[in-house]
Short mmCIF file of N, CA and C in Angstrom, two decimals:
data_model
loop_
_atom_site.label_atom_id
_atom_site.label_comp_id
_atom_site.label_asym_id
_atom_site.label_seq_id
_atom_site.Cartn_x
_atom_site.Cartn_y
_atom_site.Cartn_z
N UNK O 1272 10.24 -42.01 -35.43
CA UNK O 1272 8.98 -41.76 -34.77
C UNK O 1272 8.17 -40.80 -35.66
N UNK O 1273 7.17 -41.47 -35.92
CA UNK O 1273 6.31 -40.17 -36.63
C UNK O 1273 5.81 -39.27 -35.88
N UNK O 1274 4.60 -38.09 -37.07
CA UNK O 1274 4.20 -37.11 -36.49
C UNK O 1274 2.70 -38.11 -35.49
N UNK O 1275 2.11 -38.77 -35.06
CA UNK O 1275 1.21 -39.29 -34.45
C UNK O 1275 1.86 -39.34 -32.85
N UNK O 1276 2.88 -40.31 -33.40
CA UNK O 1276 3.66 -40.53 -32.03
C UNK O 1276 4.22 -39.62 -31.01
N UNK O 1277 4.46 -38.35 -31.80
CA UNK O 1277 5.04 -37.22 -31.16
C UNK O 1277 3.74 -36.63 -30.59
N UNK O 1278 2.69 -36.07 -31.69
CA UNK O 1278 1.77 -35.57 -30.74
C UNK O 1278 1.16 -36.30 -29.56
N UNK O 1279 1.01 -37.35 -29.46
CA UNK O 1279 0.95 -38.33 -28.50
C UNK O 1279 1.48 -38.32 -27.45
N UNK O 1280 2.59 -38.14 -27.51
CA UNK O 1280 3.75 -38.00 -26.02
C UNK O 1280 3.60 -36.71 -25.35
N UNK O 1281 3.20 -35.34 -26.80
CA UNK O 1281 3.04 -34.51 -26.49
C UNK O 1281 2.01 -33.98 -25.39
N UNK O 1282 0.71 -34.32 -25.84
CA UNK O 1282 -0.11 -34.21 -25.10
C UNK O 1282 -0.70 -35.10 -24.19
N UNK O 1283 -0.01 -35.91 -23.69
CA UNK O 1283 0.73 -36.85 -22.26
C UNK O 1283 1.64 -35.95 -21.26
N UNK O 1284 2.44 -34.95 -21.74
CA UNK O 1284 2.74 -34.53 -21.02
C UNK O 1284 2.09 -33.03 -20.56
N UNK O 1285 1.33 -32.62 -21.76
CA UNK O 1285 0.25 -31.41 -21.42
C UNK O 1285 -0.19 -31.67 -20.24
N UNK O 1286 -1.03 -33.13 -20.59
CA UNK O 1286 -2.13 -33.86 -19.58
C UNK O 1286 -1.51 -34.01 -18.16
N UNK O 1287 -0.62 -34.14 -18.05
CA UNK O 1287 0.03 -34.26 -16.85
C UNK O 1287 0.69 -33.17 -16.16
N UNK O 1288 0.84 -32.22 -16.96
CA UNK O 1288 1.24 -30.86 -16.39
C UNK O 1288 0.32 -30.16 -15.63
N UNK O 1289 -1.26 -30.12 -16.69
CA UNK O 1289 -2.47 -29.64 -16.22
C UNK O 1289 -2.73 -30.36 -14.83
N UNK O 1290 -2.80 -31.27 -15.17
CA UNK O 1290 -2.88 -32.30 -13.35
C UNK O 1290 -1.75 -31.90 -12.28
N UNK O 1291 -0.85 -31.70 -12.78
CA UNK O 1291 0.30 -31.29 -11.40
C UNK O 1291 0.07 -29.77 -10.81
N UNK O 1292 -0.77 -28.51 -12.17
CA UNK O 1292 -0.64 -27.77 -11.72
C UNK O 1292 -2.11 -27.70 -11.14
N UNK O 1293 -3.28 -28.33 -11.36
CA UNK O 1293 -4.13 -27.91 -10.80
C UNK O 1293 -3.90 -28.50 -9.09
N UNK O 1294 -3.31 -29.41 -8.96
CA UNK O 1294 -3.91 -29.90 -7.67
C UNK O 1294 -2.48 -29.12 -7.09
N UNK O 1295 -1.58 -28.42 -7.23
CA UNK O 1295 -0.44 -27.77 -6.83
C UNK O 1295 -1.25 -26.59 -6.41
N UNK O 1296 -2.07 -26.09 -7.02
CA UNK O 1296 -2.44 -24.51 -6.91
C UNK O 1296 -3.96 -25.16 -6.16
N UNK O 1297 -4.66 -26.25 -6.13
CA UNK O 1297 -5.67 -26.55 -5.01
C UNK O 1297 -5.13 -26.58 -3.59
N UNK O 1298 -4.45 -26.91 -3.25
CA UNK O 1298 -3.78 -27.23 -1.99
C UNK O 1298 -3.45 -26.01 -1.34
N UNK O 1299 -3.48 -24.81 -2.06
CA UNK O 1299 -3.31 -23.62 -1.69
C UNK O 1299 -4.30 -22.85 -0.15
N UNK O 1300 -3.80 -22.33 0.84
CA UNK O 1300 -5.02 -22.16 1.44
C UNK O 1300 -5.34 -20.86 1.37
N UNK O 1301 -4.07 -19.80 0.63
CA UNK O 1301 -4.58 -18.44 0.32
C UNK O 1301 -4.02 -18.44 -1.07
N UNK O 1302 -4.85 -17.40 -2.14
CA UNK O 1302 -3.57 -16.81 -3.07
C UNK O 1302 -3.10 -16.54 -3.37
N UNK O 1303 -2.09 -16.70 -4.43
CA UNK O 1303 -0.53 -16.22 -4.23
C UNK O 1303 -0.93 -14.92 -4.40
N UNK O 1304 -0.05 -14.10 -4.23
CA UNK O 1304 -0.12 -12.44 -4.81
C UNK O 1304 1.44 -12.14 -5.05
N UNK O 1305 1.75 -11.35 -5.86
CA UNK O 1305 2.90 -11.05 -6.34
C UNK O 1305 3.00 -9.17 -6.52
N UNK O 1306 3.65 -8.86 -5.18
CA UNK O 1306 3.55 -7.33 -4.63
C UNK O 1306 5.04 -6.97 -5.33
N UNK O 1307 5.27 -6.99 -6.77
CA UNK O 1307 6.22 -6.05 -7.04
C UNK O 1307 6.84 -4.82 -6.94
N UNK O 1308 5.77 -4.42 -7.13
CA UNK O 1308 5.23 -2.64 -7.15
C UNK O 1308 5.58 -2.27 -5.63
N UNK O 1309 6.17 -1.27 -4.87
CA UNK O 1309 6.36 -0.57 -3.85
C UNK O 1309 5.51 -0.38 -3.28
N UNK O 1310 3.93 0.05 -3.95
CA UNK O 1310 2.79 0.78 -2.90
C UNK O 1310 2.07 -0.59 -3.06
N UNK O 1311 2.18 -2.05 -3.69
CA UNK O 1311 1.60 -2.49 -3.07
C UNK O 1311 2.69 -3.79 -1.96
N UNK O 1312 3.57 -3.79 -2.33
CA UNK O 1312 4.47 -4.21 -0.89
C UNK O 1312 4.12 -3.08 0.43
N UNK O 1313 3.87 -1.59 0.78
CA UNK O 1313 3.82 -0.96 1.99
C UNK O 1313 2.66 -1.34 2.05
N UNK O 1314 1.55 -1.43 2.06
CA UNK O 1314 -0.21 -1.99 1.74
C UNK O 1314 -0.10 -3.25 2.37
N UNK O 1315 0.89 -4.13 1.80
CA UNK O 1315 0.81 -5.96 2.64
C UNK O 1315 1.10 -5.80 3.56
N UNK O 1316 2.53 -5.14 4.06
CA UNK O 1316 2.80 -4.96 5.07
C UNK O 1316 2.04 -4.29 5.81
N UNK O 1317 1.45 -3.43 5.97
CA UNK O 1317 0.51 -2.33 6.88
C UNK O 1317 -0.73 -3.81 6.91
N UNK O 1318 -0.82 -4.47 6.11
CA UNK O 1318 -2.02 -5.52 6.20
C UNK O 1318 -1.92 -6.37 7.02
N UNK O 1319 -0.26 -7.01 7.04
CA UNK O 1319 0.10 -8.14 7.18
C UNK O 1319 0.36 -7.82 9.04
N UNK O 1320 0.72 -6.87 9.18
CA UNK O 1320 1.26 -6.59 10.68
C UNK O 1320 0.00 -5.91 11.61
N UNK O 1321 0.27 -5.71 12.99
CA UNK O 1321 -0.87 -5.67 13.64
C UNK O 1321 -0.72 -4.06 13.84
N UNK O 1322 -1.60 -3.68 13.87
CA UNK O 1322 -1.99 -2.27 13.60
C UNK O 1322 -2.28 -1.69 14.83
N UNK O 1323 -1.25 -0.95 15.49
CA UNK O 1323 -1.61 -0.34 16.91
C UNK O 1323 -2.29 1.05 16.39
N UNK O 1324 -3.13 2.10 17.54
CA UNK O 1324 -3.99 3.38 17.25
C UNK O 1324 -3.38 4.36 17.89
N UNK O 1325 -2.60 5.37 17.72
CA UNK O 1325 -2.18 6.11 18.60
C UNK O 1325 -4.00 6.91 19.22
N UNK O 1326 -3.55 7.32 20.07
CA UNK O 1326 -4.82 8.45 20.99
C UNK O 1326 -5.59 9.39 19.71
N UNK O 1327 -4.59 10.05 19.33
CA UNK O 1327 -5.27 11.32 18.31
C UNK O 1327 -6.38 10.14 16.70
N UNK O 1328 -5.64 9.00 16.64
CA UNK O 1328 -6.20 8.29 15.76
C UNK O 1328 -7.77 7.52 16.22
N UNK O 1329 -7.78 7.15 17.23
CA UNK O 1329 -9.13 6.60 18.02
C UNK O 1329 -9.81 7.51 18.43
N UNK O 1330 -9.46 8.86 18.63
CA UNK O 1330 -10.33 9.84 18.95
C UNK O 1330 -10.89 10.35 17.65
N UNK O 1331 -9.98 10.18 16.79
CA UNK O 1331 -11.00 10.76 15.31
C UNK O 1331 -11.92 9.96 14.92
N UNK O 1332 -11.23 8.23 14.63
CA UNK O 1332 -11.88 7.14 13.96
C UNK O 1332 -13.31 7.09 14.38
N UNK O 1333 -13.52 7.41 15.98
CA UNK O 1333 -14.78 7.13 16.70
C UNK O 1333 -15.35 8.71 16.52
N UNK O 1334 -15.07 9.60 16.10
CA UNK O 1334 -15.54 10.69 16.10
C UNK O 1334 -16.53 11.15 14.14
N UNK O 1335 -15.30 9.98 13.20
CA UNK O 1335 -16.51 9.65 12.13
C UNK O 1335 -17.18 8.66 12.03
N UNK O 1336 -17.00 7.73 13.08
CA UNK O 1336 -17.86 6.60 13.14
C UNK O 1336 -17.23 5.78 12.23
N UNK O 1337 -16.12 5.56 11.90
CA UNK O 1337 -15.46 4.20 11.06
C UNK O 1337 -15.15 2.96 11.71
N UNK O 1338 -15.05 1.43 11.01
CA UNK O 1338 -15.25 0.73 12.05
C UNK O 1338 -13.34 0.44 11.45
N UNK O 1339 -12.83 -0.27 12.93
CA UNK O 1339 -11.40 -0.13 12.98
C UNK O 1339 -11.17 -1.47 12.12
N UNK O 1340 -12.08 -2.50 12.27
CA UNK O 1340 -12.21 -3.62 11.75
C UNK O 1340 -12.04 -4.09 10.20
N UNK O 1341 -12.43 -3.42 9.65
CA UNK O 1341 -12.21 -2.47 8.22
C UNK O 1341 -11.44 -1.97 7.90
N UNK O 1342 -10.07 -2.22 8.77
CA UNK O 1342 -8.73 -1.15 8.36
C UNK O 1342 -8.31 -1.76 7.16
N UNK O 1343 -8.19 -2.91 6.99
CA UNK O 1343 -7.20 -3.73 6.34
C UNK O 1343 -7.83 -3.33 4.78
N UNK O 1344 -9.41 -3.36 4.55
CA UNK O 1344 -10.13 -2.58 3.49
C UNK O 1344 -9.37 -1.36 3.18
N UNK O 1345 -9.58 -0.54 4.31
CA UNK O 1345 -9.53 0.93 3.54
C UNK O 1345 -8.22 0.91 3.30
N UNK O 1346 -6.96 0.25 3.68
CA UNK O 1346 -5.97 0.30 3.07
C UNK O 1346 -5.59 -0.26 1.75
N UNK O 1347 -6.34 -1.29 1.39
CA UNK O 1347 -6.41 -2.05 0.18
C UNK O 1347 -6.78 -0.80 -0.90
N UNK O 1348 -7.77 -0.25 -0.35
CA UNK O 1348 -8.33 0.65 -1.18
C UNK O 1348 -7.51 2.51 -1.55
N UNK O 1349 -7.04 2.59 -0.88
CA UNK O 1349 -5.92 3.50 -0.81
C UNK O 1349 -5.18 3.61 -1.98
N UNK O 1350 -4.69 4.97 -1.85
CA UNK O 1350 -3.09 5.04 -3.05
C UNK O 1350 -2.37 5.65 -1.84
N UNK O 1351 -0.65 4.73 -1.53
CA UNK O 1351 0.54 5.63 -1.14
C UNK O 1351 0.96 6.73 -1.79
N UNK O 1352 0.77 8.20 -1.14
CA UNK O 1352 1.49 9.25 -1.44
C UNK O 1352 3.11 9.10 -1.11
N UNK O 1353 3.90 8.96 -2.11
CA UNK O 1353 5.19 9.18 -1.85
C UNK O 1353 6.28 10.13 -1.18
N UNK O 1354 5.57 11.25 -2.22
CA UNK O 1354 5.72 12.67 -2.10
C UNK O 1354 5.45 12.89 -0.30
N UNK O 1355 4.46 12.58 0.05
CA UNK O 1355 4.00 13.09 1.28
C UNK O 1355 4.76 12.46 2.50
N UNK O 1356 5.39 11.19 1.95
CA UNK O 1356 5.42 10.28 2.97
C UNK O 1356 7.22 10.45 2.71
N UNK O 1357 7.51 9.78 4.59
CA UNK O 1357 9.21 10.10 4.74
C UNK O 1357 9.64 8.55 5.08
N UNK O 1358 10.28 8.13 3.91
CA UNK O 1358 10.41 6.99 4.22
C UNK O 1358 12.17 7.03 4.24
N UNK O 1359 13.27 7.57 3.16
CA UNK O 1359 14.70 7.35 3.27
C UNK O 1359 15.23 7.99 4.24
N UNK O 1360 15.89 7.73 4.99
CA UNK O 1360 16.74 8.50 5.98
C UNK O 1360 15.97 8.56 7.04
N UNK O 1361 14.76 8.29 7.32
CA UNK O 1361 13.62 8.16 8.53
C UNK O 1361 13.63 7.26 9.43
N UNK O 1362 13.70 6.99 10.39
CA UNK O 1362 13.28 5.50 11.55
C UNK O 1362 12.48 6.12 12.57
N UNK O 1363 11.36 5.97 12.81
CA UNK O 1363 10.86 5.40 12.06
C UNK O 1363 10.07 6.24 10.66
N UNK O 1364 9.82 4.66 9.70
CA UNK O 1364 8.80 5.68 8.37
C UNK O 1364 7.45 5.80 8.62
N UNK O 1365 7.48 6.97 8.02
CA UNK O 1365 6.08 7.29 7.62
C UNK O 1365 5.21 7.20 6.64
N UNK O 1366 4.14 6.41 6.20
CA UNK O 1366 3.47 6.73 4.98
C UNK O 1366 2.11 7.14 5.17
N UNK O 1367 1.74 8.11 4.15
CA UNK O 1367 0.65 8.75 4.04
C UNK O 1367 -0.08 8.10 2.75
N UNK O 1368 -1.11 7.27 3.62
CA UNK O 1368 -2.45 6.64 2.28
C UNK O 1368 -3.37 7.76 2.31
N UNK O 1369 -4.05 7.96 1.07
CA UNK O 1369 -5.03 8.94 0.87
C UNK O 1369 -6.20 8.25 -0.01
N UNK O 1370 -7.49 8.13 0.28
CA UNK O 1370 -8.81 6.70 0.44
C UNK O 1370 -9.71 7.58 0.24
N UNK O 1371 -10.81 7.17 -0.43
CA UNK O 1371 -12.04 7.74 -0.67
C UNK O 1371 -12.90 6.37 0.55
N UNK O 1372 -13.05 7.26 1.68
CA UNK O 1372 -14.35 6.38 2.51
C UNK O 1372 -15.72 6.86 2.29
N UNK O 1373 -16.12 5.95 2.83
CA UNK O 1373 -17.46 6.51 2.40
C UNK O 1373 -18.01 6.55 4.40
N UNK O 1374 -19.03 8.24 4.25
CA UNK O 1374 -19.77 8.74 5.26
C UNK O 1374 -20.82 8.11 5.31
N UNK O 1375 -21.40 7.30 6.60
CA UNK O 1375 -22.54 6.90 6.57
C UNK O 1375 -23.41 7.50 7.12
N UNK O 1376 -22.69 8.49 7.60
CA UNK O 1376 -23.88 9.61 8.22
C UNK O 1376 -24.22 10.57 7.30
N UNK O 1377 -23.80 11.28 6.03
CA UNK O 1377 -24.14 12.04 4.78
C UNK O 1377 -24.24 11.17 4.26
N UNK O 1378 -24.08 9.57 3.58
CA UNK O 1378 -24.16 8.87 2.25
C UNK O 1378 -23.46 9.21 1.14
N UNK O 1379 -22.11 9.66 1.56
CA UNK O 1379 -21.42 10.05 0.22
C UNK O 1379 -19.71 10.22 0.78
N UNK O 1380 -18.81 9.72 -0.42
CA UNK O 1380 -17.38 9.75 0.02
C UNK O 1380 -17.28 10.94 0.45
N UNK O 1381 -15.36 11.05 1.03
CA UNK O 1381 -14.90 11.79 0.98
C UNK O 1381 -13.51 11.39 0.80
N UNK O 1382 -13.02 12.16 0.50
CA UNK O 1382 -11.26 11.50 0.05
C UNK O 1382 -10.66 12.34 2.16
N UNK O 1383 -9.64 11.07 1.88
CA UNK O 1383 -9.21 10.56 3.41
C UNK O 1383 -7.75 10.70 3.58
N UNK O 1384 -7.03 10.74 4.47
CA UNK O 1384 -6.05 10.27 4.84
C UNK O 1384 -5.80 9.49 5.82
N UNK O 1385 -4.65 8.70 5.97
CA UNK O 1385 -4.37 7.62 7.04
C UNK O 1385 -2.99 8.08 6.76
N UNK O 1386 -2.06 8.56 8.29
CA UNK O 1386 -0.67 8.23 8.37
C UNK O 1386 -0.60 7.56 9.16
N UNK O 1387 0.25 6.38 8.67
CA UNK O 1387 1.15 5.50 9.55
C UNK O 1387 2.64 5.39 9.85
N UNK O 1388 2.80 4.94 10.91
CA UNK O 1388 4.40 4.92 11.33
C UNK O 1388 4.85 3.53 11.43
N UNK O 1389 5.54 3.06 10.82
CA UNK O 1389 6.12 1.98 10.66
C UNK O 1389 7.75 1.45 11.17
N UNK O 1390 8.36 0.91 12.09
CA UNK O 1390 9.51 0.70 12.65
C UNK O 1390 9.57 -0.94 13.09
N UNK O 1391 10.42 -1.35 12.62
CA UNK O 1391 10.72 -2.96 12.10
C UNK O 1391 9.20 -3.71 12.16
N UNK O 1392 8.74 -4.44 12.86
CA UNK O 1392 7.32 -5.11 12.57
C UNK O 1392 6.18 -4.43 13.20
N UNK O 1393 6.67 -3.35 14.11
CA UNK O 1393 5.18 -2.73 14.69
C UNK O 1393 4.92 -1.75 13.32
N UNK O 1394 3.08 -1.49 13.36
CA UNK O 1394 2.71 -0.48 12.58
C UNK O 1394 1.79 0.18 13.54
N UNK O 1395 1.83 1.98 13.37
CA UNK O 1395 1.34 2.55 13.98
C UNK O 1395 0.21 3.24 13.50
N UNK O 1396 -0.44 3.29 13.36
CA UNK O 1396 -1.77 4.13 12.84
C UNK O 1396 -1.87 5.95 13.75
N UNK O 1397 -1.40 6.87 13.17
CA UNK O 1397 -0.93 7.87 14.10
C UNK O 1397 -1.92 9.10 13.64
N UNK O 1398 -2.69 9.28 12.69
CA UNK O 1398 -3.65 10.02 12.32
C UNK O 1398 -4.52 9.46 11.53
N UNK O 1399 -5.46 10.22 11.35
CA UNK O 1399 -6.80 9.95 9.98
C UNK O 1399 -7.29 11.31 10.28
N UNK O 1400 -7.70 11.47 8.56
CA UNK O 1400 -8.96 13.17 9.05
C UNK O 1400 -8.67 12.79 7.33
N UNK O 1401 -10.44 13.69 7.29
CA UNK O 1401 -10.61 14.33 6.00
C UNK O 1401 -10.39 15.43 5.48
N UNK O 1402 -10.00 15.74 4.25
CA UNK O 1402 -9.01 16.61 3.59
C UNK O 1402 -10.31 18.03 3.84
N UNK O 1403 -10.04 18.90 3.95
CA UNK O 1403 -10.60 19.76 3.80
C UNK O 1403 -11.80 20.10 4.73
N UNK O 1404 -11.48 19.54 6.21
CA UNK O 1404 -12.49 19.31 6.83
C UNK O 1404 -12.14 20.39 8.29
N UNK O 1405 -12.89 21.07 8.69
CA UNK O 1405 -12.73 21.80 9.59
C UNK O 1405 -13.35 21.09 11.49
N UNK O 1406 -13.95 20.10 10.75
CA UNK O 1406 -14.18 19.15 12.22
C UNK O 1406 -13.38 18.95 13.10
N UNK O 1407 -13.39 19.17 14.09
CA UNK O 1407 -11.99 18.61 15.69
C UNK O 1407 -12.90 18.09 16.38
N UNK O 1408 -12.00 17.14 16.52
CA UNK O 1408 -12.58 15.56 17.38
C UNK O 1408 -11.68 15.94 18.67
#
């Protein structure tokens, strides 16, 4: 077989790879994501599960005017504090995200916190407040 014939077969089977993978990855109805990383596996999960408010958390949220609807955002947008958060030896865990939201009543961030409590599929949303903030809701 010569060199013609080979590239030939070769790119027969390119051609057909490209075709298996495009319409493999069309059929898709979300995309894939690949959460290796730890803080962004606790992030899917806090995404993926339904997000109950404890009292002290709905009394703040409505006290800066954030919309709850938007959680799944400001967690995307977040970094997990490790350090802060008790996750080995804990049931349930805790993690502490810390978020730059933005005030729509000043027009300008502020860096945030969100702790949540987490115990097999419920997630708890158990505080929020801004760092350095002397406000009580």
């Amino acid at each position: 077989m010569n060199f013609f014939n080979r590239f030939y077969f070769f790119l027969i089977g390119v051609f057909l790879g490209c075709v298996l993978l495009f319409f493999s990855f069309n059929i898709r109805d979300k995309p894939l994501s690949f959460n290796y990383f730890p803080e962004s596996r606790i992030k899917q999960h806090l995404i993926k599960n339904k997000v109950l408010f404890s009292n002290k958390a709905l009394c703040k949220i409505n006290c800066y005017h954030l919309d709850t609807l938007l959680l799944s955002k400001y967690i995307e947008n977040s970094a997990v504090d490790f350090q802060k958060s008790k996750i080995r030896g804990h049931n349930p865990k805790t993690y502490y995200l810390s978020v730059d939201l933005p005030i729509q009543k000043y027009n300008f961030t502020k860096k945030s916190y969100m702790l949540f409590e987490t115990s097999n599929d419920m997630v708890t949303l158990i505080d929020y407040a801004h760092t350095a903030d002397n406000k009580t809701c």
